[in-house]
Coordinates of C-alpha atoms in Angstrom, one line a residue:
M9 CA 4.7 1.9 19.3
T10 CA 3.9 -1.5 20.7
W11 CA 2.8 -4.4 18.5
W12 CA -1.0 -4.0 18.7
P13 CA -1.3 -0.4 17.2
V14 CA 1.5 -1.3 14.4
G15 CA -0.7 -4.5 13.5
A16 CA -3.8 -2.7 13.5
S17 CA -2.2 0.3 11.5
L18 CA -0.8 -2.2 8.8
F19 CA -4.4 -3.8 8.5
A20 CA -6.0 -0.3 8.3
S21 CA -3.8 1.1 5.8
N22 CA -4.5 -1.8 3.6
I23 CA -8.2 -2.2 4.0
G24 CA -9.7 1.1 2.4
S25 CA -12.7 1.8 1.0
G26 CA -11.5 0.2 -2.1
H27 CA -11.6 -3.1 -0.4
F28 CA -15.2 -2.6 0.7
I29 CA -16.4 -1.6 -2.7
G30 CA -14.0 -3.8 -4.9
L31 CA -13.6 -7.0 -3.0
A32 CA -17.5 -7.3 -2.5
G33 CA -17.9 -6.3 -5.8
S34 CA -15.5 -8.9 -7.2
G35 CA -17.4 -11.4 -5.1
A36 CA -20.5 -10.5 -6.6
A37 CA -19.2 -10.5 -10.2
A38 CA -16.9 -13.7 -10.3
G39 CA -17.0 -15.5 -7.1
I40 CA -14.2 -15.8 -4.3
G41 CA -11.3 -15.8 -6.7
A42 CA -10.1 -12.4 -5.8
I43 CA -9.8 -13.3 -2.2
A44 CA -6.6 -15.0 -3.1
Y45 CA -4.9 -11.5 -3.1
E46 CA -5.8 -11.1 0.4
W47 CA -4.6 -14.5 1.6
N48 CA -1.3 -14.0 -0.5
G49 CA -0.9 -10.7 1.6
M50 CA -0.8 -12.9 4.6
L51 CA 2.3 -14.5 3.8
M52 CA 3.9 -11.2 2.5
V53 CA 3.3 -9.2 5.6
L54 CA 5.0 -12.0 7.5
L55 CA 7.8 -12.0 5.0
L56 CA 8.2 -8.4 6.1
G57 CA 8.5 -9.0 9.6
W58 CA 10.9 -11.9 9.5
L59 CA 13.2 -11.3 6.6
F60 CA 13.0 -7.5 5.3
L61 CA 12.5 -5.7 8.4
P62 CA 15.7 -6.7 10.0
I63 CA 17.6 -5.5 7.0
Y64 CA 15.8 -2.2 7.0
I65 CA 16.4 -1.7 10.8
A66 CA 20.1 -2.7 10.7
S67 CA 20.6 -0.2 7.8
G68 CA 18.9 2.6 9.7
V69 CA 16.9 4.0 6.8
T70 CA 13.8 6.3 6.9
T71 CA 12.5 5.9 3.5
M72 CA 12.7 3.0 0.9
P73 CA 14.3 5.0 -1.9
E74 CA 16.8 6.0 0.9
Y75 CA 17.5 2.4 1.4
L76 CA 18.3 1.8 -2.5
Q77 CA 20.7 4.9 -2.4
R78 CA 22.6 3.4 0.5
R79 CA 22.6 0.2 -0.9
F80 CA 23.5 0.8 -4.5
G81 CA 25.1 4.4 -4.2
G82 CA 24.3 7.2 -6.7
R83 CA 21.1 9.0 -7.1
R84 CA 19.4 7.7 -10.2
T85 CA 17.8 4.6 -8.8
Q86 CA 16.5 6.3 -5.7
L87 CA 14.8 9.2 -7.6
F88 CA 13.6 6.5 -10.2
I89 CA 11.8 4.7 -7.2
A90 CA 10.5 7.8 -5.5
V91 CA 8.8 9.1 -8.7
L92 CA 7.6 5.7 -9.4
S93 CA 6.1 5.3 -5.9
L94 CA 4.2 8.6 -6.3
F95 CA 2.8 7.4 -9.6
I96 CA 1.6 4.1 -8.1
Y97 CA -0.1 6.0 -5.2
I98 CA -2.0 8.0 -8.0
F99 CA -3.1 5.1 -10.2
T100 CA -3.7 2.5 -7.7
K101 CA -4.3 3.9 -4.3
I102 CA -5.5 7.6 -3.8
S103 CA -7.9 7.8 -6.9
V104 CA -9.2 4.3 -6.2
D105 CA -10.1 5.0 -2.5
M106 CA -11.7 8.2 -3.4
Y107 CA -13.6 6.9 -6.0
A108 CA -14.7 3.9 -4.0
G109 CA -15.7 5.9 -0.8
A110 CA -17.6 8.5 -3.1
V111 CA -19.6 5.6 -4.6
F112 CA -20.9 4.7 -1.2
I113 CA -21.6 8.2 -0.2
Q114 CA -23.5 8.7 -3.5
L115 CA -25.6 5.7 -3.2
A116 CA -26.3 6.5 0.5
L117 CA -27.1 10.2 0.5
Q118 CA -27.6 10.7 -3.4
W119 CA -24.9 13.2 -3.6
N120 CA -23.0 14.0 -6.6
I121 CA -19.9 12.0 -6.7
Y122 CA -17.3 14.6 -7.1
L123 CA -19.1 16.7 -4.2
A124 CA -18.7 13.7 -1.9
V125 CA -15.0 13.4 -2.9
V126 CA -14.4 17.0 -1.9
L127 CA -16.1 16.9 1.3
L128 CA -14.3 13.5 2.2
L129 CA -11.1 15.0 1.4
S130 CA -11.6 18.1 3.5
V131 CA -12.1 16.0 6.7
T132 CA -9.2 13.6 5.7
A133 CA -6.8 16.7 5.2
L134 CA -7.6 18.4 8.6
Y135 CA -5.9 15.8 10.7
T136 CA -3.6 14.7 8.1
V137 CA -2.1 18.1 7.9
A138 CA -2.4 18.8 11.9
G139 CA -0.7 15.5 12.9
G140 CA 2.2 13.3 12.0
L141 CA 2.8 9.7 11.8
A142 CA 2.0 8.9 15.5
A143 CA -1.4 10.5 15.0
V144 CA -2.1 8.4 11.8
I145 CA -1.0 5.3 13.5
Y146 CA -3.3 5.7 16.6
T147 CA -6.2 6.8 14.5
D148 CA -5.7 3.7 12.3
A149 CA -5.8 1.5 15.5
A150 CA -9.1 3.1 16.4
Q151 CA -10.6 2.9 12.9
T152 CA -9.8 -0.8 12.6
A153 CA -12.1 -1.6 15.3
I154 CA -14.9 0.6 13.8
M155 CA -14.2 -1.1 10.4
L156 CA -14.3 -4.6 12.0
A157 CA -17.4 -4.1 14.2
G158 CA -19.3 -2.7 11.3
S159 CA -18.6 -5.2 8.7
L160 CA -19.1 -8.3 10.9
T161 CA -22.5 -6.7 11.8
L162 CA -23.6 -6.4 8.4
M163 CA -22.3 -10.0 7.6
G164 CA -24.6 -11.3 10.3
F165 CA -27.6 -9.2 8.7
S166 CA -26.7 -10.7 5.4
F167 CA -26.6 -14.3 6.3
A168 CA -29.7 -14.0 8.1
E169 CA -31.5 -12.3 5.0
V170 CA -30.1 -15.0 2.5
G171 CA -30.8 -18.0 4.9
G172 CA -27.5 -19.1 6.1
W173 CA -24.5 -20.6 4.6
N174 CA -26.2 -23.3 2.3
A175 CA -28.5 -20.9 0.8
L176 CA -25.3 -18.7 -0.4
M177 CA -23.7 -21.8 -1.8
E178 CA -26.9 -22.8 -3.7
G179 CA -28.3 -19.4 -4.5
Y180 CA -25.3 -17.9 -5.9
G181 CA -25.3 -20.0 -9.2
N182 CA -28.9 -19.3 -9.9
A183 CA -28.4 -15.4 -9.4
I184 CA -29.0 -14.6 -13.2
P185 CA -30.6 -11.3 -14.0
S186 CA -33.9 -11.2 -15.7
I187 CA -32.7 -8.8 -18.4
R188 CA -29.5 -9.7 -20.4
V189 CA -28.0 -9.9 -23.8
P190 CA -29.2 -13.0 -25.5
N191 CA -26.9 -15.6 -26.8
S192 CA -24.0 -14.6 -24.6
T193 CA -22.6 -15.3 -21.2
C194 CA -23.5 -11.9 -19.7
G195 CA -25.0 -12.3 -16.3
I196 CA -24.3 -15.9 -15.8
P197 CA -22.2 -16.8 -12.6
R198 CA -19.1 -18.8 -12.9
D199 CA -19.1 -22.4 -12.5
D200 CA -15.7 -22.2 -10.5
A201 CA -17.0 -19.4 -8.5
F202 CA -16.2 -20.9 -5.2
H203 CA -12.4 -21.8 -6.0
I204 CA -9.4 -19.7 -6.0
F205 CA -7.3 -21.9 -8.3
R206 CA -9.0 -21.9 -11.6
D207 CA -8.2 -23.1 -15.2
P208 CA -4.6 -22.1 -16.3
V209 CA -5.8 -20.9 -19.7
N210 CA -9.3 -19.8 -20.1
S211 CA -10.1 -18.6 -16.6
D212 CA -10.1 -14.9 -15.1
L213 CA -7.5 -15.7 -12.6
P214 CA -5.2 -18.7 -13.7
W215 CA -3.8 -20.7 -10.9
P216 CA -0.3 -20.4 -12.0
G217 CA -0.6 -16.6 -12.1
V218 CA -2.1 -16.9 -8.5
I219 CA 0.8 -18.6 -7.0
I220 CA 3.6 -16.9 -8.7
G221 CA 2.4 -13.8 -10.5
M222 CA 0.4 -12.5 -7.9
S223 CA 3.2 -12.8 -5.2
V224 CA 5.6 -10.7 -7.0
P225 CA 3.6 -7.4 -7.0
S226 CA 2.5 -8.4 -3.4
M227 CA 5.9 -8.4 -2.2
W228 CA 6.4 -4.8 -3.4
Y229 CA 3.4 -3.7 -1.5
W230 CA 3.9 -5.6 1.7
C231 CA 7.8 -5.6 1.8
S232 CA 9.0 -2.4 0.3
D233 CA 6.2 0.1 0.2
Q234 CA 6.8 3.1 2.1
V235 CA 3.3 3.2 3.5
I236 CA 3.6 -0.3 5.1
V237 CA 7.2 -0.3 6.0
Q238 CA 6.8 3.1 7.8
R239 CA 4.3 1.6 10.2
S240 CA 6.6 -1.4 11.1
L241 CA 9.6 0.8 11.5
A242 CA 7.7 2.9 14.1
A243 CA 7.5 -0.3 16.3
K244 CA 9.3 -0.1 19.8
N245 CA 11.6 -3.0 18.7
L246 CA 12.0 -5.9 16.2
T247 CA 9.8 -8.3 18.4
H248 CA 7.0 -5.8 18.5
A249 CA 7.3 -5.2 14.7
K250 CA 7.0 -9.0 14.2
G251 CA 4.0 -9.0 16.4
G252 CA 2.4 -6.4 14.4
S253 CA 3.0 -8.4 11.3
L254 CA 1.2 -11.2 13.1
L255 CA -1.6 -9.5 14.0
A256 CA -2.2 -7.9 10.5
A257 CA -1.9 -11.5 9.1
Y258 CA -4.5 -12.9 11.4
I259 CA -7.0 -10.0 11.0
K260 CA -6.7 -10.4 7.0
I261 CA -8.6 -13.5 7.4
L262 CA -11.8 -11.6 8.1
P263 CA -12.3 -9.8 4.8
F264 CA -13.4 -13.1 2.9
F265 CA -16.2 -13.5 5.7
A266 CA -17.0 -9.7 6.4
I267 CA -16.4 -8.2 2.8
M268 CA -16.4 -11.0 0.0
L269 CA -19.3 -13.3 1.1
P270 CA -21.7 -10.5 1.8
G271 CA -21.0 -9.1 -1.6
M272 CA -21.9 -12.5 -3.1
I273 CA -25.0 -12.5 -1.0
S274 CA -25.8 -9.1 -2.5
R275 CA -26.0 -10.6 -5.8
I276 CA -28.5 -13.2 -4.8
L277 CA -30.8 -10.7 -3.0
Y278 CA -30.7 -7.9 -5.6
T279 CA -29.9 -9.8 -8.8
D280 CA -31.3 -7.4 -11.3
D281 CA -29.6 -4.6 -9.8
V282 CA -26.1 -6.0 -8.7
A283 CA -25.6 -8.3 -11.6
C284 CA -27.1 -6.2 -14.3
A285 CA -26.0 -7.4 -17.8
D286 CA -27.5 -5.0 -20.2
P287 CA -25.4 -1.8 -20.6
E288 CA -28.4 0.7 -21.0
L289 CA -30.0 -0.9 -17.8
C290 CA -26.6 -0.7 -16.0
K291 CA -26.2 2.9 -17.0
Q292 CA -29.8 3.8 -15.4
I293 CA -28.9 1.8 -12.3
C294 CA -25.5 3.1 -11.3
G295 CA -24.2 5.2 -14.1
N296 CA -21.8 2.7 -15.4
P297 CA -22.7 0.8 -18.6
V298 CA -20.0 -1.9 -18.0
G299 CA -21.7 -3.0 -14.8
C300 CA -22.9 -2.3 -11.2
S301 CA -21.2 -5.3 -9.2
D302 CA -19.2 -2.3 -7.3
T303 CA -22.5 -1.5 -5.7
A304 CA -23.0 -4.7 -4.0
Y305 CA -21.9 -3.7 -0.6
P306 CA -23.5 -0.1 -0.6
R307 CA -26.8 -1.8 -1.4
L308 CA -26.6 -4.3 1.3
V309 CA -26.0 -1.4 3.8
M310 CA -29.0 0.6 2.5
E311 CA -31.6 -2.3 2.2
L312 CA -30.7 -4.4 5.2
L313 CA -29.4 -2.2 8.1
P314 CA -31.8 -0.2 10.4
A315 CA -31.1 3.6 10.6
G316 CA -28.8 3.5 13.6
L317 CA -26.6 0.7 12.1
R318 CA -26.6 2.4 8.8
G319 CA -24.9 5.2 10.3
L320 CA -22.5 3.1 11.8
M321 CA -21.5 1.6 8.4
M322 CA -21.3 5.1 7.0
A323 CA -18.8 5.8 9.8
V324 CA -16.9 2.5 8.7
M325 CA -16.7 3.6 5.2
I326 CA -15.5 7.1 6.1
A327 CA -13.0 5.6 8.5
A328 CA -11.6 3.2 5.9
L329 CA -11.2 6.0 3.3
M330 CA -9.6 8.3 5.8
S331 CA -7.4 5.7 7.3
S332 CA -6.2 4.6 3.9
L333 CA -5.7 8.2 2.4
T334 CA -4.1 9.7 5.7
S335 CA -1.4 6.7 5.4
I336 CA -0.8 7.4 1.7
F337 CA -0.5 11.2 2.1
N338 CA 1.9 11.0 4.9
S339 CA 4.1 8.7 3.1
A340 CA 4.0 10.4 -0.3
S341 CA 4.9 13.8 1.4
T342 CA 7.7 12.1 3.3
I343 CA 9.0 10.7 0.0
F344 CA 8.7 13.9 -2.1
T345 CA 10.4 16.1 0.6
M346 CA 13.2 14.0 1.8
D347 CA 13.9 12.1 -1.4
L348 CA 13.3 14.4 -4.1
W349 CA 13.1 18.0 -2.9
K350 CA 16.1 17.9 -0.8
S351 CA 18.1 16.3 -3.6
F352 CA 17.5 19.9 -5.5
R353 CA 17.1 22.0 -2.3
S354 CA 19.8 20.7 0.1
R355 CA 19.7 23.7 2.3
A356 CA 15.9 23.8 2.5
S357 CA 14.6 24.9 5.9
E358 CA 12.1 22.8 8.1
W359 CA 9.5 25.6 7.2
E360 CA 10.2 25.1 3.4
L361 CA 10.0 21.2 3.6
M362 CA 6.7 21.5 5.5
I363 CA 5.1 23.8 3.0
V364 CA 6.4 21.8 0.0
G365 CA 5.0 18.4 1.6
R366 CA 1.5 20.0 2.2
V367 CA 1.4 21.6 -1.3
F368 CA 2.6 18.4 -2.9
V369 CA -0.3 16.5 -1.2
L370 CA -2.9 19.1 -2.7
V371 CA -1.3 18.4 -6.1
L372 CA -1.7 14.5 -5.6
V373 CA -5.3 14.9 -4.8
V374 CA -6.2 17.1 -8.0
V375 CA -4.4 14.7 -10.4
S376 CA -6.2 11.8 -8.7
V377 CA -9.5 13.3 -9.0
M378 CA -8.9 13.7 -12.5
W379 CA -7.9 10.0 -12.9
I380 CA -11.3 8.9 -11.5
P381 CA -13.2 8.5 -14.6
V382 CA -10.6 6.0 -16.0
V383 CA -10.8 4.0 -12.9
Q384 CA -14.7 4.1 -13.2
A385 CA -14.5 2.4 -16.9
S386 CA -11.7 0.0 -16.4
Q387 CA -11.8 -3.8 -16.2
G388 CA -15.5 -4.5 -16.8
G389 CA -16.3 -2.4 -13.7
Q390 CA -14.7 -4.4 -11.2
L391 CA -12.6 -1.9 -9.1
F392 CA -10.5 -4.6 -7.3
I393 CA -9.5 -6.1 -10.5
Y394 CA -8.4 -2.7 -11.9
I395 CA -6.1 -2.4 -8.8
Q396 CA -4.5 -5.6 -9.2
S397 CA -3.8 -5.4 -13.0
I398 CA -2.1 -1.9 -12.7
S399 CA 0.1 -3.3 -9.9
T400 CA 1.2 -6.3 -12.1
Y401 CA 2.5 -3.6 -14.7
L402 CA 4.3 -1.4 -12.2
Q403 CA 5.4 -3.1 -9.3
P404 CA 7.4 -6.4 -10.2
P405 CA 10.5 -4.7 -11.3
V406 CA 10.6 -2.8 -8.1
S407 CA 10.0 -6.1 -6.1
I408 CA 12.9 -7.9 -8.0
I409 CA 15.3 -4.7 -7.4
F410 CA 14.6 -4.7 -3.5
L411 CA 14.6 -8.7 -3.4
M412 CA 18.1 -8.7 -5.2
G413 CA 19.3 -6.0 -3.2
C414 CA 18.6 -7.5 0.1
F415 CA 19.7 -11.1 -0.7
W416 CA 22.2 -11.2 -3.2
K417 CA 25.3 -9.2 -2.2
R418 CA 26.7 -9.0 -5.8
T419 CA 23.9 -6.9 -7.0
N420 CA 25.1 -3.4 -8.0
E421 CA 23.8 0.0 -9.0
K422 CA 24.0 -0.6 -12.8
G423 CA 22.3 -3.8 -12.6
A424 CA 19.6 -2.3 -10.5
F425 CA 19.0 0.7 -12.5
W426 CA 18.8 -1.1 -15.9
G427 CA 16.7 -3.8 -14.7
L428 CA 14.4 -1.3 -13.4
A429 CA 14.4 0.8 -16.1
L430 CA 14.0 -1.8 -18.8
G431 CA 11.3 -3.8 -16.7
L432 CA 9.2 -0.5 -16.2
L433 CA 9.4 0.2 -20.0
V434 CA 7.9 -3.0 -20.6
G435 CA 5.4 -2.8 -18.1
C436 CA 4.4 0.9 -19.1
I437 CA 3.9 -0.5 -22.7
R438 CA 1.6 -3.3 -21.5
M439 CA -0.4 -0.8 -19.3
L440 CA -0.7 1.6 -22.1
L441 CA -2.0 -1.0 -24.5
D442 CA -4.7 -2.0 -21.8
F443 CA -5.9 1.4 -21.8
I444 CA -5.9 1.8 -25.6
Y445 CA -7.6 -1.7 -26.1
P446 CA -9.9 -2.2 -23.3
A447 CA -11.1 -5.8 -22.6
P448 CA -14.4 -6.5 -24.6
L449 CA -17.7 -6.9 -22.6
C450 CA -19.2 -10.2 -22.6
Y451 CA -21.3 -9.9 -25.7
E452 CA -18.4 -8.4 -27.9
E453 CA -15.9 -10.1 -29.8
D454 CA -12.2 -10.0 -28.5
D455 CA -10.3 -8.1 -31.2
R456 CA -7.4 -6.9 -29.0
P457 CA -3.7 -7.6 -29.9
E458 CA -2.5 -11.2 -29.0
V459 CA -0.3 -9.9 -26.3
L460 CA -3.5 -8.8 -24.4
K461 CA -5.9 -11.4 -25.7
Y462 CA -3.7 -14.5 -24.9
V463 CA -1.2 -13.2 -22.1
H464 CA -3.1 -12.9 -18.8
Y465 CA -2.0 -10.1 -16.6
L466 CA -0.8 -12.5 -13.9
Y467 CA 1.2 -14.3 -16.3
F468 CA 2.5 -11.0 -17.8
S469 CA 3.7 -10.3 -14.1
V470 CA 5.8 -13.5 -14.2
L471 CA 7.4 -12.6 -17.5
L472 CA 8.2 -9.2 -16.4
S473 CA 9.7 -10.4 -13.3
F474 CA 11.8 -12.7 -15.1
I475 CA 13.0 -10.1 -17.7
T476 CA 14.1 -7.8 -15.0
L477 CA 15.8 -10.5 -12.9
V478 CA 17.9 -11.4 -16.0
V479 CA 18.9 -7.8 -16.7
V480 CA 20.0 -7.3 -13.1
V481 CA 22.1 -10.7 -12.8
V482 CA 23.7 -10.2 -16.1
V483 CA 24.3 -6.4 -15.7
S484 CA 25.7 -6.9 -12.3
L485 CA 28.0 -9.7 -13.0
A486 CA 29.4 -7.8 -16.2
T487 CA 30.3 -4.7 -14.1
E488 CA 32.2 -3.9 -10.8
E489 CA 31.3 -5.3 -7.5
P490 CA 29.5 -3.1 -5.0
K491 CA 31.8 -1.3 -2.5
P492 CA 32.0 -2.6 1.0
E493 CA 29.9 0.4 2.5
Q494 CA 27.1 -0.7 0.1
I495 CA 27.0 -4.0 1.4
R496 CA 27.8 -3.5 5.2
R497 CA 24.4 -3.8 7.4
L498 CA 22.4 -3.6 4.1
T499 CA 21.8 -7.2 3.2
W500 CA 20.4 -10.2 5.0
F501 CA 23.8 -11.8 5.2
T502 CA 25.5 -8.5 6.5
R503 CA 23.0 -7.2 8.9
F504 CA 25.1 -7.9 11.9
D505 CA 28.3 -6.5 10.5
P506 CA 30.1 -3.9 12.8
V507 CA 29.7 -0.3 12.2
E508 CA 32.7 1.6 11.0
P509 CA 33.4 4.6 13.3
K510 CA 33.9 7.0 10.2
E511 CA 31.0 5.6 8.0
E512 CA 29.9 7.8 5.3
V513 CA 26.9 10.0 6.0
F514 CA 24.9 10.5 3.1
S515 CA 23.6 13.8 1.4
V516 CA 20.4 14.2 3.4
E517 CA 22.3 14.1 6.6
Q518 CA 24.9 16.5 5.4
S519 CA 22.2 19.0 4.2
M520 CA 20.7 18.9 7.5
K521 CA 23.9 19.8 9.1
A522 CA 24.3 22.6 6.9
L523 CA 20.9 23.6 7.8
E524 CA 21.6 23.6 11.5
E525 CA 24.8 26.0 10.8
I526 CA 22.5 28.5 8.8
T527 CA 19.8 28.5 11.2
S528 CA 21.9 29.0 14.3
Q529 CA 23.2 32.2 12.6
T530 CA 19.9 33.6 12.4
N531 CA 18.7 32.4 16.0
E532 CA 16.5 29.6 14.6
M533 CA 17.2 26.0 15.9
G534 CA 15.8 23.1 13.7
V535 CA 15.9 19.8 15.2
T536 CA 16.3 17.1 12.6
G537 CA 14.7 13.7 13.2
R538 CA 17.9 11.9 12.1
E539 CA 20.8 11.2 14.5
R540 CA 23.6 8.9 13.5
E541 CA 24.4 7.1 16.5
G542 CA 22.0 5.2 18.8
S543 CA 22.7 4.7 22.5
N544 CA 24.2 1.2 21.8
G545 CA 26.6 2.6 19.4
K546 CA 25.3 1.1 16.4
A547 CA 24.3 3.2 13.4
C548 CA 20.8 4.3 13.1
Q549 CA 18.8 7.1 11.9
H550 CA 15.7 8.1 13.9
R551 CA 12.5 7.9 12.1
K552 CA 10.7 11.3 12.3
D553 CA 8.1 12.4 9.9
S554 CA 8.7 15.7 8.3
S555 CA 5.5 17.1 9.2
S556 CA 6.3 16.8 12.9
S557 CA 9.6 18.5 13.1
V558 CA 10.5 21.4 15.4
S559 CA 11.3 24.9 14.6
S560 CA 12.1 28.2 16.7
V561 CA 10.9 31.5 15.8
Q562 CA 11.8 34.3 18.2
S563 CA 9.0 36.7 17.7
Q564 CA 5.7 35.6 16.0
S565 CA 2.2 36.8 16.0
R566 CA -0.6 34.8 17.2
L567 CA -1.7 34.0 13.7
V568 CA 1.9 32.7 12.6
S569 CA 2.0 30.7 16.0
A570 CA -1.5 29.0 15.1
L571 CA -0.2 28.6 11.6
Y572 CA 2.9 26.8 13.2
W573 CA 0.6 24.5 15.3
L574 CA -1.7 23.6 12.5
C575 CA 1.2 22.3 10.5
G576 CA 2.8 20.3 13.2
M577 CA 5.7 23.1 13.9
E578 CA 6.2 23.8 17.5
R579 CA 7.8 26.8 18.9
R580 CA 10.7 26.5 21.2
K581 CA 11.2 28.8 24.1
E582 CA 13.8 31.6 23.9
G583 CA 17.3 30.7 24.9
D584 CA 16.6 26.9 24.6
N585 CA 19.3 25.8 22.4
D586 CA 20.1 22.6 24.1
P587 CA 19.8 19.4 21.8
V588 CA 16.6 17.6 22.1
T589 CA 17.2 14.1 23.4
P590 CA 15.5 11.5 21.3
P591 CA 12.8 9.4 23.1
A592 CA 13.9 6.0 24.2
P593 CA 11.4 4.0 22.2
E594 CA 13.0 5.3 18.7
Q595 CA 16.3 4.1 19.9
A596 CA 15.1 0.6 20.5
I597 CA 14.2 0.1 16.9
C598 CA 17.8 0.6 15.8
S599 CA 18.9 -2.8 17.6
L600 CA 18.1 -6.4 16.3
E601 CA 18.3 -7.7 19.6
E602 CA 15.3 -9.7 20.9
K603 CA 14.5 -11.2 24.2
P604 CA 14.7 -15.0 23.9
R605 CA 11.3 -15.7 25.5
H606 CA 9.5 -12.9 23.2
R607 CA 11.2 -14.3 20.2
L608 CA 10.0 -17.7 20.9
I609 CA 6.5 -16.6 21.4
V610 CA 6.5 -14.8 17.8
N611 CA 8.2 -17.6 16.3
V612 CA 5.5 -20.2 17.6
N613 CA 2.9 -17.8 16.4
L614 CA 4.5 -17.6 13.0
I615 CA 4.2 -21.4 12.6
I616 CA 0.6 -21.3 13.8
C617 CA -0.4 -18.3 11.4
L618 CA 1.6 -20.2 8.4
S619 CA -0.4 -23.4 9.2
V620 CA -3.8 -21.4 9.2
T621 CA -3.1 -19.8 6.0
A622 CA -2.0 -23.1 4.1
F623 CA -5.4 -24.7 5.6
I624 CA -7.7 -21.9 4.3
I625 CA -6.0 -21.8 0.9
G626 CA -6.0 -25.5 0.4
Y627 CA -9.7 -25.7 1.5
W628 CA -10.9 -23.1 -0.9
G629 CA -8.4 -24.1 -3.8

């Protein structure tokens, strides 16, 4: 893939329907503070392209748990991360996007919310099952254009309706609902609504937490999450991967203007509905007694746009939902089949892996649908804040493990595992306490335990990261050093190390060799997506999605042939037993070499992008 579909796919995989509903809803409820997450992501996606991606490319891995296995050895850390990643997908991605998309469809068409979920999932599953990663990336690129065009169109209508920029700045502070709980702060806009750096003690987003506590979980998402890294690894070469990161960073400026500000305008235009502050009234308006701010964006679509453009925005929301879900389904299926299933079924056939991956996606969907009611009632009705709070409980330990593994050669398996285990134990305890003792509404007294009442989740992220870091360092120094093969080409300082001719091949590849021997005896030939050597002699494993592998069956009925085609399994011609030559673009990504002129271009753009990011953060700080 060249740089532009990679960058578009990075953006589209990140900006799902949860952003359209959640980011606009947070803008309506509390001002621009939540946009700090987006602007922090601009820095992290650049960190991916320039620091983390060269390490992943040099190591030749396919999934992030596989990187940890090669870096630390053993199986437990890899399996731990794989299981955790799947839980994070359920809690913060799949259920959230399904709920957000269904909210939009429910308000637009007056459908039952679960009927909307089922229909949207059916459309999404159709081409997720039938295509592999390439289909997902090119679809993402097309949907990015749809999302940007639709959201920018609505932004223009919104500003025209409210009366321009000055009307927004003045009107937001006066957007107080007519019915609210007396003698309380319910429904009153924040004084710091137009600032992202807020009071360090009494605000909803304290500025020290925004700078430090927000960056650690964001690093996990942008630099070590399978959904994001998989897109960058599909680039033609390292320079194109960096270009994709730059494009994604530039585009991420737009959600502030195209999503958040229209959400704030929606509060001004429809104050009594969007900013409702009475629980009974809120339940009548949107079915959620804790607040209706998440209806801000759909309300603009339904009230301001004419019929034709309303259909365009419907397409935007469905495109956002499908883009995000297809990315997650594809990556979750890869992690489960290659990192978990093959650990227990080393001789599994390509057909079995394909079936298991599809069935697992169905299980993910069922569990995520069951979690939707919890999402609906969390964090005072602010969907976006729910996402970020859950992230701060689960993601910091993983970020620290990847950070130390990539940039400190002394980190070993025992330090990584115990740091991860202890960190996640502490994070899960805090997450459970949050669900047991939900935050009080604006008119209720806060009688939660002090660890919830006085320790903001962003501060907890800093504390959790520090605990994990201390455990990793202490345990690593107290135990043996990593073996040379666990360092070579697996850290920043060793990424250019020469490859040993007889470097160990890990169990996944061994099982594939065994699989080839078995299938050859039954006249079936499976072509795996991982070749050990690239054309330049450097070790690399070609990245193939498990759903797009090739299988051979001598005699098939037309029904079976159709089923093979639907599931991405192609039939090979009889007698065609020659090895399949991997395509050239996949070989290029195994090299860290860059053309000097291209490297200069992306580095200059890096400086420009960092300068733009610093300016907008400083201006709105």
